[in-house]
XYZ file of C-alpha atoms in Angstrom:
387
model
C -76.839 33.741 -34.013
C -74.005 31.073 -33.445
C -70.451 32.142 -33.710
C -68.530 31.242 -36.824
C -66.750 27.681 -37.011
C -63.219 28.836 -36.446
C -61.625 25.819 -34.782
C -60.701 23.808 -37.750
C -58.139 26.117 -38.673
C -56.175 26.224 -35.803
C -56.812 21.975 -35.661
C -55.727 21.867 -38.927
C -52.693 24.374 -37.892
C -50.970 21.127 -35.976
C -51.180 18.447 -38.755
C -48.295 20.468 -40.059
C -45.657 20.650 -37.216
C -47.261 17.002 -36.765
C -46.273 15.567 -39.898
C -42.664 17.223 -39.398
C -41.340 15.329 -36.574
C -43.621 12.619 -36.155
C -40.911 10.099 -37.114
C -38.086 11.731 -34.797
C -39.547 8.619 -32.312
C -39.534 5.959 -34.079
C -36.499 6.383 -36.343
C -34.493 3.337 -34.718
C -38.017 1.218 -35.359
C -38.354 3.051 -39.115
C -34.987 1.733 -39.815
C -35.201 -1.509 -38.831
C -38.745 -1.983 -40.267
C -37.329 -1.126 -43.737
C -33.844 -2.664 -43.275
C -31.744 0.657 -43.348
C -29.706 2.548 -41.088
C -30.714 5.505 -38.299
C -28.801 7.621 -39.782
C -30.486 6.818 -43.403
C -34.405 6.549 -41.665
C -33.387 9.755 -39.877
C -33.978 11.655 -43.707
C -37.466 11.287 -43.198
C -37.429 14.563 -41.499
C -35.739 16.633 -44.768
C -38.104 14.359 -46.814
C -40.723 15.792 -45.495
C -40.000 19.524 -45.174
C -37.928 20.074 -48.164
C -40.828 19.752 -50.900
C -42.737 21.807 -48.331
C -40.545 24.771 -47.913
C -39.912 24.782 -51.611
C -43.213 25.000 -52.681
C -44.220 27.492 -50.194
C -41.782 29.954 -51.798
C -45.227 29.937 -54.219
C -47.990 28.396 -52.586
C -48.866 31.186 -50.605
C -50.094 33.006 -53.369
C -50.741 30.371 -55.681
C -53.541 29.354 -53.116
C -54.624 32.256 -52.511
C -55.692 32.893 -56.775
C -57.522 29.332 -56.711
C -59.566 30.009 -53.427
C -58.924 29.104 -49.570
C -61.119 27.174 -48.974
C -61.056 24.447 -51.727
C -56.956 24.378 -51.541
C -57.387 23.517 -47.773
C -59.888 20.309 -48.763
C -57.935 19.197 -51.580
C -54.479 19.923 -49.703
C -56.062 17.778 -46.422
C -57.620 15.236 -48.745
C -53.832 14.590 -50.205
C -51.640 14.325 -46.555
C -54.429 11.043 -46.129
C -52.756 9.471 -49.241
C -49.589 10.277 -48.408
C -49.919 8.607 -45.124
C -51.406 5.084 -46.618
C -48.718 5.298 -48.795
C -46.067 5.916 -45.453
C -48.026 2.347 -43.706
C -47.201 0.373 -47.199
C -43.986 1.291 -48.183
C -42.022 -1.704 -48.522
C -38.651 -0.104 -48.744
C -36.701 3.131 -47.468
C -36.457 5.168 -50.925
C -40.826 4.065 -51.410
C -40.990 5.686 -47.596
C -38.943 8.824 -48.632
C -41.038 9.478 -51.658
C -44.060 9.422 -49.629
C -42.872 11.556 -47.151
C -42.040 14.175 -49.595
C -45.356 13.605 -50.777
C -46.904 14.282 -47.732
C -45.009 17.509 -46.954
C -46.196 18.370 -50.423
C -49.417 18.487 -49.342
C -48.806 20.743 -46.302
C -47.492 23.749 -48.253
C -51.238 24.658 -49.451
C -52.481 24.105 -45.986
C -50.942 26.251 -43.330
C -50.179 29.816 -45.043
C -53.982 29.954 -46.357
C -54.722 29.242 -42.085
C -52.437 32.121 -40.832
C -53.987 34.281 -43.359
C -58.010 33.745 -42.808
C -56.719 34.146 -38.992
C -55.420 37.355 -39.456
C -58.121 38.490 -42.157
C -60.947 37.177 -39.138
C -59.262 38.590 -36.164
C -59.087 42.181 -34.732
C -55.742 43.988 -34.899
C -55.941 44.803 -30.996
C -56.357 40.479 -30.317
C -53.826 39.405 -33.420
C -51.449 38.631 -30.743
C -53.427 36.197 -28.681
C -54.747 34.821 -31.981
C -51.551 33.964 -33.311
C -50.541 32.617 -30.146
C -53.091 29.977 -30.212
C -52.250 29.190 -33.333
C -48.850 29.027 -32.620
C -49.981 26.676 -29.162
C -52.113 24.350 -32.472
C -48.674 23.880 -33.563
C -47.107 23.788 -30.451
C -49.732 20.695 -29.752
C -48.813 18.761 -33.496
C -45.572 18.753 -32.406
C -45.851 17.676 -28.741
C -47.944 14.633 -29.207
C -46.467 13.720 -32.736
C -43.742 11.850 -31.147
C -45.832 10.822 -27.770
C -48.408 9.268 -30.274
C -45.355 7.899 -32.402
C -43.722 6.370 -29.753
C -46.933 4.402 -28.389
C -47.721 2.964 -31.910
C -43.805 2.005 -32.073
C -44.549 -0.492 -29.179
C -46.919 -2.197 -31.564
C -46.108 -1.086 -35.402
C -44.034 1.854 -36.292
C -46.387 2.047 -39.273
C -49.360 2.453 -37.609
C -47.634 5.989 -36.408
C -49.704 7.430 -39.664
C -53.265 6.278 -38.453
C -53.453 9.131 -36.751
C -52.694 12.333 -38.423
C -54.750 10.733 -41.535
C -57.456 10.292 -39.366
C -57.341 14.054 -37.866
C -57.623 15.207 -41.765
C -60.375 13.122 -42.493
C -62.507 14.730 -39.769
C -61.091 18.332 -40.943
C -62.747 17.692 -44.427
C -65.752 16.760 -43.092
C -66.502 19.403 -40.606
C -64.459 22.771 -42.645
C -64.618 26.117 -41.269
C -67.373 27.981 -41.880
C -67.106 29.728 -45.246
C -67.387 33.507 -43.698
C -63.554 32.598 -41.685
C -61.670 31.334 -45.124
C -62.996 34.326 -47.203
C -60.572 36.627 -48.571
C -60.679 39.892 -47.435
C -58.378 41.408 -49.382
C -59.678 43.321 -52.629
C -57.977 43.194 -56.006
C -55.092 40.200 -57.311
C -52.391 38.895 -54.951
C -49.255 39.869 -56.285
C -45.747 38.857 -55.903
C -44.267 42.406 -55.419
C -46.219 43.409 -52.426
C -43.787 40.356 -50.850
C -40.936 42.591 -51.302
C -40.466 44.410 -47.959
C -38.133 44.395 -44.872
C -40.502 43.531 -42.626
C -40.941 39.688 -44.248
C -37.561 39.734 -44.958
C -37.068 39.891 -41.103
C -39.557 37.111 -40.472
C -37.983 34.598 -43.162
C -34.521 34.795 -41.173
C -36.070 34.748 -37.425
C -38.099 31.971 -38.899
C -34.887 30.008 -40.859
C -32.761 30.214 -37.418
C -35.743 29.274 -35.556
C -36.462 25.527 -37.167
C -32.584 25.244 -38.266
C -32.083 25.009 -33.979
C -35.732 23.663 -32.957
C -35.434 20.333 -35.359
C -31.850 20.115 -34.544
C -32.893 19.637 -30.919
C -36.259 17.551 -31.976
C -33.641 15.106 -33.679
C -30.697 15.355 -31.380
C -32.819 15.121 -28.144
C -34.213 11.916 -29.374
C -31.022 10.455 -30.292
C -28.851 11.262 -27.140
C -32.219 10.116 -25.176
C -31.068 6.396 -26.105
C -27.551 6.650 -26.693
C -26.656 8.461 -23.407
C -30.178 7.162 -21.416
C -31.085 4.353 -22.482
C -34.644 5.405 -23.339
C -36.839 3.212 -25.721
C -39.525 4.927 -28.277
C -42.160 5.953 -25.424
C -39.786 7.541 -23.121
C -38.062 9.214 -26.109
C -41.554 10.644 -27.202
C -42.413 11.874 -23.685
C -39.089 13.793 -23.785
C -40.296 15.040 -27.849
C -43.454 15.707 -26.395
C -42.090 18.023 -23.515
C -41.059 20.335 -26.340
C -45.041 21.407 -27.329
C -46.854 20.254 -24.185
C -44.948 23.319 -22.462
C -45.447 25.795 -25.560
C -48.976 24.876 -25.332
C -49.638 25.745 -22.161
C -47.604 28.997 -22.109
C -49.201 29.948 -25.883
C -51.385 32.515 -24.517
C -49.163 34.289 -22.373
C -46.633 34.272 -25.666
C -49.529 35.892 -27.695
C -50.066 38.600 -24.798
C -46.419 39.548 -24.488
C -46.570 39.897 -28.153
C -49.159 42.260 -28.221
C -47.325 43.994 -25.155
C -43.595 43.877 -26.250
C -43.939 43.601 -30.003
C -42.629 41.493 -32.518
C -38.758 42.432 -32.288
C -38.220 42.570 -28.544
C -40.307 39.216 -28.016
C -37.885 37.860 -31.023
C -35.008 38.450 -28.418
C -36.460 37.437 -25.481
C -37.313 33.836 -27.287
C -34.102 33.718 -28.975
C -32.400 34.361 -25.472
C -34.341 31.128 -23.936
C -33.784 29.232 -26.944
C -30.127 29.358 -26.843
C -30.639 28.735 -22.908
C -32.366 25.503 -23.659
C -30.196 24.166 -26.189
C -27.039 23.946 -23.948
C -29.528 22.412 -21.322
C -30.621 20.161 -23.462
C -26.999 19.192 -25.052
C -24.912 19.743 -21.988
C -27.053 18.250 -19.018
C -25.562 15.160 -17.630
C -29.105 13.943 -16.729
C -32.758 13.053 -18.553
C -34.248 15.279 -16.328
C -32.122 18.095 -16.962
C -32.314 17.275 -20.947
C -36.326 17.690 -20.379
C -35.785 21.047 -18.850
C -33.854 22.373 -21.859
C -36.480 20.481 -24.390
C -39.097 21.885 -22.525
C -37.428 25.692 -22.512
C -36.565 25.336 -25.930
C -40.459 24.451 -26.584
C -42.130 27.662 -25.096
C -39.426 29.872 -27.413
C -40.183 28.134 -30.306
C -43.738 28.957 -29.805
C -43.177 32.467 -28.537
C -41.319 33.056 -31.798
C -43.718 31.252 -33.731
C -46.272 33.788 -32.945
C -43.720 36.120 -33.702
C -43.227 35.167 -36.858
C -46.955 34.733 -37.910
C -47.554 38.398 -36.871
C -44.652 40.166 -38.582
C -45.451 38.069 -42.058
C -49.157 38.437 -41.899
C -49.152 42.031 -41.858
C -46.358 42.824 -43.893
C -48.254 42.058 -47.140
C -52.158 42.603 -46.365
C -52.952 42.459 -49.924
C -51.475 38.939 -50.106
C -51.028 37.746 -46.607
C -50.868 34.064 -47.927
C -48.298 34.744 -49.731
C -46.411 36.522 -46.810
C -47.171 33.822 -44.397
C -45.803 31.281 -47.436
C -42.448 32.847 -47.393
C -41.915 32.941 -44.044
C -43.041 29.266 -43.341
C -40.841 28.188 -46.294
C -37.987 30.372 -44.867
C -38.821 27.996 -41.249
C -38.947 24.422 -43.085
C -35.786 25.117 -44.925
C -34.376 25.419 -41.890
C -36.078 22.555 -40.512
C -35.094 20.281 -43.671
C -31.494 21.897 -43.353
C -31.103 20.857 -39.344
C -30.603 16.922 -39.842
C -27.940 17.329 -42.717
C -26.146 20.033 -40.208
C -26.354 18.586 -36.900
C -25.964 15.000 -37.048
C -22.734 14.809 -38.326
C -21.449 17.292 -36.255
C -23.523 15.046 -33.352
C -21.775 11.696 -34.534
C -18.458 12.829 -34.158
C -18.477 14.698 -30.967
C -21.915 14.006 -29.295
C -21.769 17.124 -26.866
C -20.197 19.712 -28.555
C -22.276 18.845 -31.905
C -25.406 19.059 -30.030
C -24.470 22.412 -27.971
C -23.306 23.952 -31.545
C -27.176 23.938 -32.225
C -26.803 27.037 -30.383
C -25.000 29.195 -32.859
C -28.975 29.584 -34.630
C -30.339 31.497 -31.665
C -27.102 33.623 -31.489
C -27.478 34.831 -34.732
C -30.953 35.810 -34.827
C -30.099 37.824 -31.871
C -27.360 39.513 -33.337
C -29.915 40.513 -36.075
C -32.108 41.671 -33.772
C -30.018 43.471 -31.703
C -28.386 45.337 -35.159
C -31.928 46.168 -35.956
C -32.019 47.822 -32.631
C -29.369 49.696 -32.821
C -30.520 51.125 -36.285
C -33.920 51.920 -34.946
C -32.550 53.956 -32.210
C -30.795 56.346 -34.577
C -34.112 56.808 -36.414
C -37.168 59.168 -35.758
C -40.325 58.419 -35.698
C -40.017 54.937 -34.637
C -43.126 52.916 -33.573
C -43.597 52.144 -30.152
C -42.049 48.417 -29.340
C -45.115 47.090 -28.228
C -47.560 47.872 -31.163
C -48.033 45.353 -33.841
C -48.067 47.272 -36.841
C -50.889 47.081 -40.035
């Protein structure tokens, strides 16, 4: 008996980060294709993620009423229109619209993915599991500037080929049925969403995107403006970001499984905040790689952090958990350009290192948590990821 068809979920798990920053590239070549400013082109990003972290404040569960497996088709069938409509708009507020659209379409995706993971994996290997899904990710948004900036070199447009392409294939060849069952028995509810432990992913989550799009966006900016970089060497630097997640996802999901949620969230946060001031501070490219590419593996190590602590915080209505969370990460994502490129165009270094003040404050939740735990009996041990 062949094993289940599980890879299209974690496939599909990158057209989302993909879609995000695909246009942190090519924004120079967005703007001048449609007669507008950076700055202006540059709200492609919060185009795209604010109608997707609204509606995943209900998608989640929404989704998870109407059936996983048809809301992943439709949801896939929709991101190709919204990408036709990205190649033909003939003006910035047409290309806005369609990027909305096309995060639209991305809210009924990847919370129905994290939760048929979780419902088909093992407790003892949801660590490892959620690492590779967080390395999926990891690889959206490591070649979704890398392929951007290649198609810039011929047509900025032809940037959304790709990604419309990938969900194409995903509709044709699903998942088999027995991986997007739910498992679950009885109606997803909202109040089973109420609890500390998603409340806890939502902020690690916020923080996490509010600093890891700031330094998507900021990285590609200060590639050009301080090294001269065109659109391919700007992508290689974007790409550094999820190549190095991806190839450090598994040992992420391991040291979740070994340290826990909480004490991997510091760790991560700790390296995050490392590769920020890296990133903004080093007077080199190579030494802005380094911090992009440090930056990348704690983004996915907290990715997978994430994933675990809102899967299993609702198990009657894990989409709707994994929903909340992911909205909680793309309103920080859609929040980042609005907060960091001002602060960027008026004092290039010290706007850019500010970027750190995200990872600082996650830890200091963290670290309060801590604190409260240790004056508590019967605490779990660190390292266990709990039902």
């Amino acid at each position: 008996m062949r094993s289940p068809r599980v890879w299209p979920l974690y496939a599909a798990g990158a057209l989302g980060p993909y879609g995000s920053t695909m246009v942190t590239s090519i924004v120079q070549e967005a703007a001048r294709g449609l007669g507008t400013r950076p700055e202006f082109a540059s709200g492609a990003v919060t185009a795209y993620m604010l109608p997707f972290a609204a509606l995943m404040l209900v998608s989640g569960t929404l989704a998870e009423r109407w059936g996983r497996a048809r809301m992943i088709r439709l949801s896939l069938a929709a991101s190709v229109l919204a990408c036709l409509l990205c190649t033909l708009a003939p003006d910035l507020n047409s290309f806005l619209a369609a990027r909305a659209l096309h995060g639209a379409t991305n809210a009924f995706t990847t919370p129905l993915l994290v939760a048929a993971i979780t419902d088909s994996t093992p407790r003892h290997r949801l660590g490892r599991a959620m690492g590779w899904f967080a390395a999926a990710q990891a690889a959206g948004q490591a070649f979704s500037p890398l392929v951007s900036g290649a198609a810039a070199l011929v047509d900025w447009r032809a940037a959304f080929a790709f990604p419309a392409l990938c969900a194409v294939l995903l509709v044709a060849v699903p998942a088999d049925p027995s991986v997007t069952v739910r498992r679950a028995t009885g109606r997803p509810t909202w109040g089973a969403l109420v609890n500390r432990r998603l409340a806890l992913a939502c902020a690690l989550s916020f923080l996490c995107y509010l600093a890891a799009v700031g330094l998507t966006v900021l990285a590609a900016l200060r590639s050009e403006d301080a090294f001269g970089l065109g659109p391919l060497g700007r992508g290689v630097v974007g790409a550094s970001f999820g190549i190095a997640g991806l190839l450090l996802a598994d040992a992420c999901g391991r040291a979740l499984e070994r340290f826990g949620p909480k004490r991997l969230g510091a760790i991560a946060n700790a390296l995050l905040a490392g590769g920020l001031l890296i990133a903004a501070l080093g007077p080199s490219a190579a030494l802005l790689l380094a911090g992009v590419t440090m930056a990348g593996v704690a983004v996915t190590a907290l990715r997978s952090t994430v994933h675990a602590l809102a899967a299993t915080s609702a198990p009657a209505n894990r989409a709707g958990a994994s929903s909340l969370a992911l909205s909680a990460q793309f309103f920080g994502g859609a929040l980042a350009p609005l907060l960091w490129i001002p602060l960027y165009s008026t004092a290039p270094a010290p706007g850019f290192a500010a970027t750190v003040l995200a990872p600082l404050t996650a830890l200091a939740i963290l670290g309060a948590l801590a604190l409260l735990a240790g004056r508590a009996t019967g605490t779990p041990r660190p390292g266990r990821i709990e039902p």
